[in-house]
CSV table of C-alpha atoms in Angstrom, one decimal:
chain,number,residue,atom,x,y,z
R,111,UNK,CA,0.0,0.0,0.0
R,112,UNK,CA,1.4,3.4,-0.9
R,113,UNK,CA,0.8,6.8,0.7
R,114,UNK,CA,-1.0,6.9,4.1
R,115,UNK,CA,-2.2,3.5,5.2
R,116,UNK,CA,-5.9,3.5,5.8
R,117,UNK,CA,-8.7,1.1,6.4
R,118,UNK,CA,-11.8,0.9,4.3
R,119,UNK,CA,-14.2,3.7,5.1
R,120,UNK,CA,-11.5,6.0,6.5
R,121,UNK,CA,-12.0,8.5,3.6
R,122,UNK,CA,-15.3,10.0,5.0
R,123,UNK,CA,-13.8,10.3,8.5
R,124,UNK,CA,-10.7,12.1,7.0
R,125,UNK,CA,-12.8,14.7,5.3
R,126,UNK,CA,-15.0,15.1,8.4
R,127,UNK,CA,-11.9,15.6,10.6
R,128,UNK,CA,-10.4,18.1,8.2
R,129,UNK,CA,-13.7,20.1,8.1
R,130,UNK,CA,-14.0,20.0,11.9
R,131,UNK,CA,-10.4,21.2,12.3
R,132,UNK,CA,-10.9,24.0,9.8
R,133,UNK,CA,-13.8,25.4,11.8
R,134,UNK,CA,-12.1,25.0,15.1
R,135,UNK,CA,-9.0,26.8,13.9
R,136,UNK,CA,-11.1,29.6,12.5
R,137,UNK,CA,-12.9,30.0,15.8
R,138,UNK,CA,-9.5,30.0,17.6
R,139,UNK,CA,-8.2,32.7,15.3
R,140,UNK,CA,-11.2,34.9,16.0
R,141,UNK,CA,-10.9,34.4,19.8
R,142,UNK,CA,-7.2,35.3,19.7
R,143,UNK,CA,-7.8,38.4,17.6
R,144,UNK,CA,-10.6,39.6,19.9
R,145,UNK,CA,-8.0,39.4,22.7
R,146,UNK,CA,-5.5,41.4,20.6
R,147,UNK,CA,-3.2,38.3,20.4
R,148,UNK,CA,-2.7,39.1,16.8
R,149,UNK,CA,0.3,36.9,16.0
R,150,UNK,CA,-1.5,33.9,17.5
R,151,UNK,CA,-4.6,34.8,15.5
R,152,UNK,CA,-2.5,34.9,12.4
R,153,UNK,CA,-1.1,31.4,13.0
R,154,UNK,CA,-4.6,29.9,13.5
R,155,UNK,CA,-5.9,31.6,10.4
R,156,UNK,CA,-2.9,30.1,8.5
R,157,UNK,CA,-3.7,26.6,10.0
R,158,UNK,CA,-7.4,26.9,8.8
R,159,UNK,CA,-6.2,28.1,5.4
R,160,UNK,CA,-3.8,25.1,5.0
R,161,UNK,CA,-6.7,22.7,5.8
R,162,UNK,CA,-9.0,24.4,3.3
R,163,UNK,CA,-6.3,24.2,0.6
R,164,UNK,CA,-5.8,20.5,1.3
R,165,UNK,CA,-9.5,19.9,0.8
R,166,UNK,CA,-9.7,21.8,-2.4
R,167,UNK,CA,-6.4,22.1,-4.2
R,168,UNK,CA,-6.8,20.8,-7.8
R,169,UNK,CA,-4.9,17.7,-8.7
R,170,UNK,CA,-5.1,15.4,-11.8
R,171,UNK,CA,-7.8,12.9,-11.1
R,172,UNK,CA,-5.6,9.9,-11.4
R,173,UNK,CA,-3.3,11.3,-8.7
R,174,UNK,CA,-6.1,12.4,-6.3
R,175,UNK,CA,-6.2,10.4,-3.1
R,176,UNK,CA,-9.5,8.6,-2.6
R,177,UNK,CA,-10.3,10.7,0.5
R,178,UNK,CA,-9.7,14.1,-1.1
R,179,UNK,CA,-12.5,16.2,-2.4
R,180,UNK,CA,-12.7,17.4,-6.0
R,181,UNK,CA,-11.2,20.8,-6.7
R,182,UNK,CA,-13.7,23.2,-5.2
R,183,UNK,CA,-13.7,27.0,-5.7
R,184,UNK,CA,-15.7,27.5,-2.5
R,185,UNK,CA,-13.2,25.9,-0.2
R,186,UNK,CA,-10.3,27.3,-2.2
R,187,UNK,CA,-11.4,30.9,-2.0
R,188,UNK,CA,-12.4,30.5,1.7
R,189,UNK,CA,-8.9,29.1,2.3
R,190,UNK,CA,-7.4,32.2,0.6
R,191,UNK,CA,-9.6,34.4,2.6
R,192,UNK,CA,-8.2,33.0,5.9
R,193,UNK,CA,-4.7,33.4,4.4
R,194,UNK,CA,-5.4,37.1,3.7
R,195,UNK,CA,-6.7,37.6,7.3
R,196,UNK,CA,-3.6,35.8,8.6
R,197,UNK,CA,-1.4,38.2,6.7
R,198,UNK,CA,-3.3,41.2,8.0
R,199,UNK,CA,-3.0,39.9,11.5
R,200,UNK,CA,0.8,39.5,11.1
R,201,UNK,CA,1.1,43.1,9.8
R,202,UNK,CA,-1.0,44.4,12.8
R,203,UNK,CA,1.2,42.4,15.1
R,204,UNK,CA,4.3,44.2,13.7
R,205,UNK,CA,5.5,40.9,12.2
R,206,UNK,CA,6.4,42.5,8.9
R,207,UNK,CA,8.5,39.6,7.6
R,208,UNK,CA,5.7,37.1,8.3
R,209,UNK,CA,3.2,39.4,6.7
R,210,UNK,CA,5.2,39.8,3.5
R,211,UNK,CA,6.1,36.1,3.3
R,212,UNK,CA,2.5,35.1,3.6
R,213,UNK,CA,1.3,37.7,1.1
R,214,UNK,CA,3.9,36.6,-1.4
R,215,UNK,CA,2.7,33.0,-0.9
R,216,UNK,CA,-0.9,34.1,-1.3
R,217,UNK,CA,0.0,35.8,-4.7
R,218,UNK,CA,1.9,32.7,-5.8
R,219,UNK,CA,-0.9,30.3,-4.8
R,220,UNK,CA,-3.5,32.4,-6.6
R,221,UNK,CA,-1.4,32.7,-9.7
R,222,UNK,CA,-0.6,29.0,-9.7
R,223,UNK,CA,-4.2,27.9,-9.4
R,224,UNK,CA,-6.0,30.6,-11.3
R,225,UNK,CA,-5.7,29.0,-14.7
R,226,UNK,CA,-7.0,25.7,-13.3
R,227,UNK,CA,-10.0,26.9,-11.4
R,228,UNK,CA,-10.8,30.3,-12.8
R,229,UNK,CA,-11.6,30.3,-16.5
R,230,UNK,CA,-14.5,32.7,-17.0
R,231,UNK,CA,-13.6,36.4,-17.4
R,232,UNK,CA,-15.4,37.3,-14.1
R,233,UNK,CA,-13.4,34.6,-12.3
R,234,UNK,CA,-10.2,35.8,-13.9
R,235,UNK,CA,-11.1,39.2,-12.6
R,236,UNK,CA,-11.6,37.8,-9.2
R,237,UNK,CA,-8.1,36.2,-9.3
R,238,UNK,CA,-6.6,39.6,-10.1
R,239,UNK,CA,-8.6,41.2,-7.3
R,240,UNK,CA,-7.4,38.7,-4.7
R,241,UNK,CA,-3.8,39.2,-5.8
R,242,UNK,CA,-4.3,42.9,-5.4
R,243,UNK,CA,-5.7,42.4,-1.9
R,244,UNK,CA,-2.5,40.5,-0.8
R,245,UNK,CA,-0.3,43.1,-2.4
R,246,UNK,CA,-2.1,45.9,-0.6
R,247,UNK,CA,-2.0,44.2,2.8
R,248,UNK,CA,1.8,43.5,2.3
R,249,UNK,CA,2.4,47.2,1.5
R,250,UNK,CA,3.5,46.5,-2.0
R,251,UNK,CA,3.0,49.3,-4.6
R,252,UNK,CA,1.6,47.2,-7.4
R,253,UNK,CA,-1.8,46.4,-5.9
R,254,UNK,CA,-3.6,49.0,-8.1
R,255,UNK,CA,-2.3,47.4,-11.3
R,256,UNK,CA,-3.9,44.1,-10.2
R,257,UNK,CA,-7.2,45.9,-9.3
R,258,UNK,CA,-7.1,47.6,-12.7
R,259,UNK,CA,-6.8,44.2,-14.4
R,260,UNK,CA,-9.7,43.0,-12.3
R,261,UNK,CA,-11.8,46.0,-13.4
R,262,UNK,CA,-11.0,45.3,-17.1
R,263,UNK,CA,-12.4,41.8,-16.7
R,264,UNK,CA,-15.4,42.9,-14.7
R,265,UNK,CA,-16.3,45.5,-17.4
R,266,UNK,CA,-17.0,42.7,-19.9
R,267,UNK,CA,-19.6,41.0,-17.6
R,268,UNK,CA,-23.4,41.4,-18.0
R,269,UNK,CA,-24.7,39.2,-15.2
R,270,UNK,CA,-23.1,41.1,-12.3
R,271,UNK,CA,-25.7,39.9,-9.7
R,272,UNK,CA,-25.2,36.3,-10.6
R,273,UNK,CA,-21.4,36.5,-10.3
R,274,UNK,CA,-21.5,38.5,-7.1
R,275,UNK,CA,-23.5,35.6,-5.5
R,276,UNK,CA,-21.0,33.0,-6.6
R,277,UNK,CA,-18.5,31.4,-4.2
R,278,UNK,CA,-15.4,33.4,-3.8
R,279,UNK,CA,-16.8,36.7,-4.9
R,280,UNK,CA,-18.8,37.1,-1.7
R,281,UNK,CA,-15.9,36.1,0.5
R,282,UNK,CA,-13.6,38.9,-0.7
R,283,UNK,CA,-16.3,41.6,-0.9
R,284,UNK,CA,-17.3,40.7,2.7
R,285,UNK,CA,-13.7,41.2,3.9
R,286,UNK,CA,-13.6,44.7,2.3
R,287,UNK,CA,-17.0,45.9,3.7
R,288,UNK,CA,-16.5,44.4,7.2
R,289,UNK,CA,-13.1,46.1,7.5
R,290,UNK,CA,-14.5,49.3,6.2
R,291,UNK,CA,-17.3,49.2,8.7
R,292,UNK,CA,-14.8,48.6,11.5
R,293,UNK,CA,-12.6,51.5,10.4
R,294,UNK,CA,-15.7,53.8,10.3
R,295,UNK,CA,-15.4,54.0,6.5
R,296,UNK,CA,-18.3,51.7,5.6
R,297,UNK,CA,-20.2,52.4,2.4
R,298,UNK,CA,-23.7,53.8,2.4
R,299,UNK,CA,-26.5,51.3,2.0
R,300,UNK,CA,-27.0,51.9,-1.7
R,301,UNK,CA,-23.3,51.7,-2.4
R,302,UNK,CA,-23.0,48.6,-0.1
R,303,UNK,CA,-25.6,46.8,-2.1
R,304,UNK,CA,-23.8,47.6,-5.3
R,305,UNK,CA,-20.4,46.6,-4.0
R,306,UNK,CA,-21.6,43.3,-2.5
R,307,UNK,CA,-24.3,42.3,-4.9
R,308,UNK,CA,-25.3,44.3,-8.0
R,309,UNK,CA,-22.2,45.8,-9.6
R,310,UNK,CA,-18.8,44.3,-10.3
R,311,UNK,CA,-17.7,47.8,-11.5
R,312,UNK,CA,-18.6,49.3,-8.2
R,313,UNK,CA,-16.8,46.5,-6.4
R,314,UNK,CA,-13.6,47.2,-8.5
R,315,UNK,CA,-13.9,50.9,-7.9
R,316,UNK,CA,-14.2,50.4,-4.1
R,317,UNK,CA,-11.1,48.3,-4.1
R,318,UNK,CA,-9.2,50.8,-6.2
R,319,UNK,CA,-10.3,54.0,-4.5
R,320,UNK,CA,-11.3,53.3,-1.0
R,321,UNK,CA,-9.9,49.9,0.2
R,322,UNK,CA,-6.3,51.3,0.5
R,323,UNK,CA,-7.6,53.9,3.0
R,324,UNK,CA,-9.5,51.2,4.8
R,325,UNK,CA,-6.4,49.0,5.3
R,326,UNK,CA,-4.4,52.0,6.4
R,327,UNK,CA,-7.1,52.9,9.0
R,328,UNK,CA,-7.2,49.3,10.3
R,329,UNK,CA,-3.4,49.4,10.6
R,330,UNK,CA,-3.6,52.7,12.6
R,331,UNK,CA,-6.3,51.2,14.8
R,332,UNK,CA,-4.3,48.1,15.4
R,333,UNK,CA,-7.2,45.6,15.0
R,334,UNK,CA,-10.7,45.3,13.6
R,335,UNK,CA,-14.2,44.4,15.0
R,336,UNK,CA,-16.4,41.9,13.2
R,337,UNK,CA,-18.7,39.0,14.1
R,338,UNK,CA,-18.1,37.5,10.7
R,339,UNK,CA,-14.3,37.5,9.8
């Protein structure tokens, strides 16, 4: 027997255990962050992210272990969401090297997987947007280039509402709005609906024009408040 020795029926237990650990690490990260133990929070967010990636990372079917899920955009983008939150925690904890390393990894992971999971122009745009988020949190200067590439893709889309409701799109607009609310820079209700649901153009514009100010405000405050992230 090659790989991890396992008995018949172990596959379902493996996935259940991974999902349980993912949720527990997320809860531990939030508890630590609420206590301002930001480096510990970052480490737990990383742990949750690694589990999410293990459940969703695309592999050729003939090389996929029997107990691994099929490549799934929902788990993958959720995992990247936790990785971004980890990176932000490290920056808030004055762990600049850890922040930059994890942001660089986030960019590399998204770039590596983008062509496998993200094929539609809207999804390609989301890939650029996520890369821009990591670049912004790291303090790199090229985030706006990534946001512009996202905006170019989003401008070609007709069914904005449909895409905004898709897995992944909601995860990364939620982060932006939750952080903006915590910083006292939250969008008005009409704009909030456009950013979160009805307009990819409004979403891209918010990331380009307002999200950098939001991140700077969160860094100045030293933490954020949210019941969701």
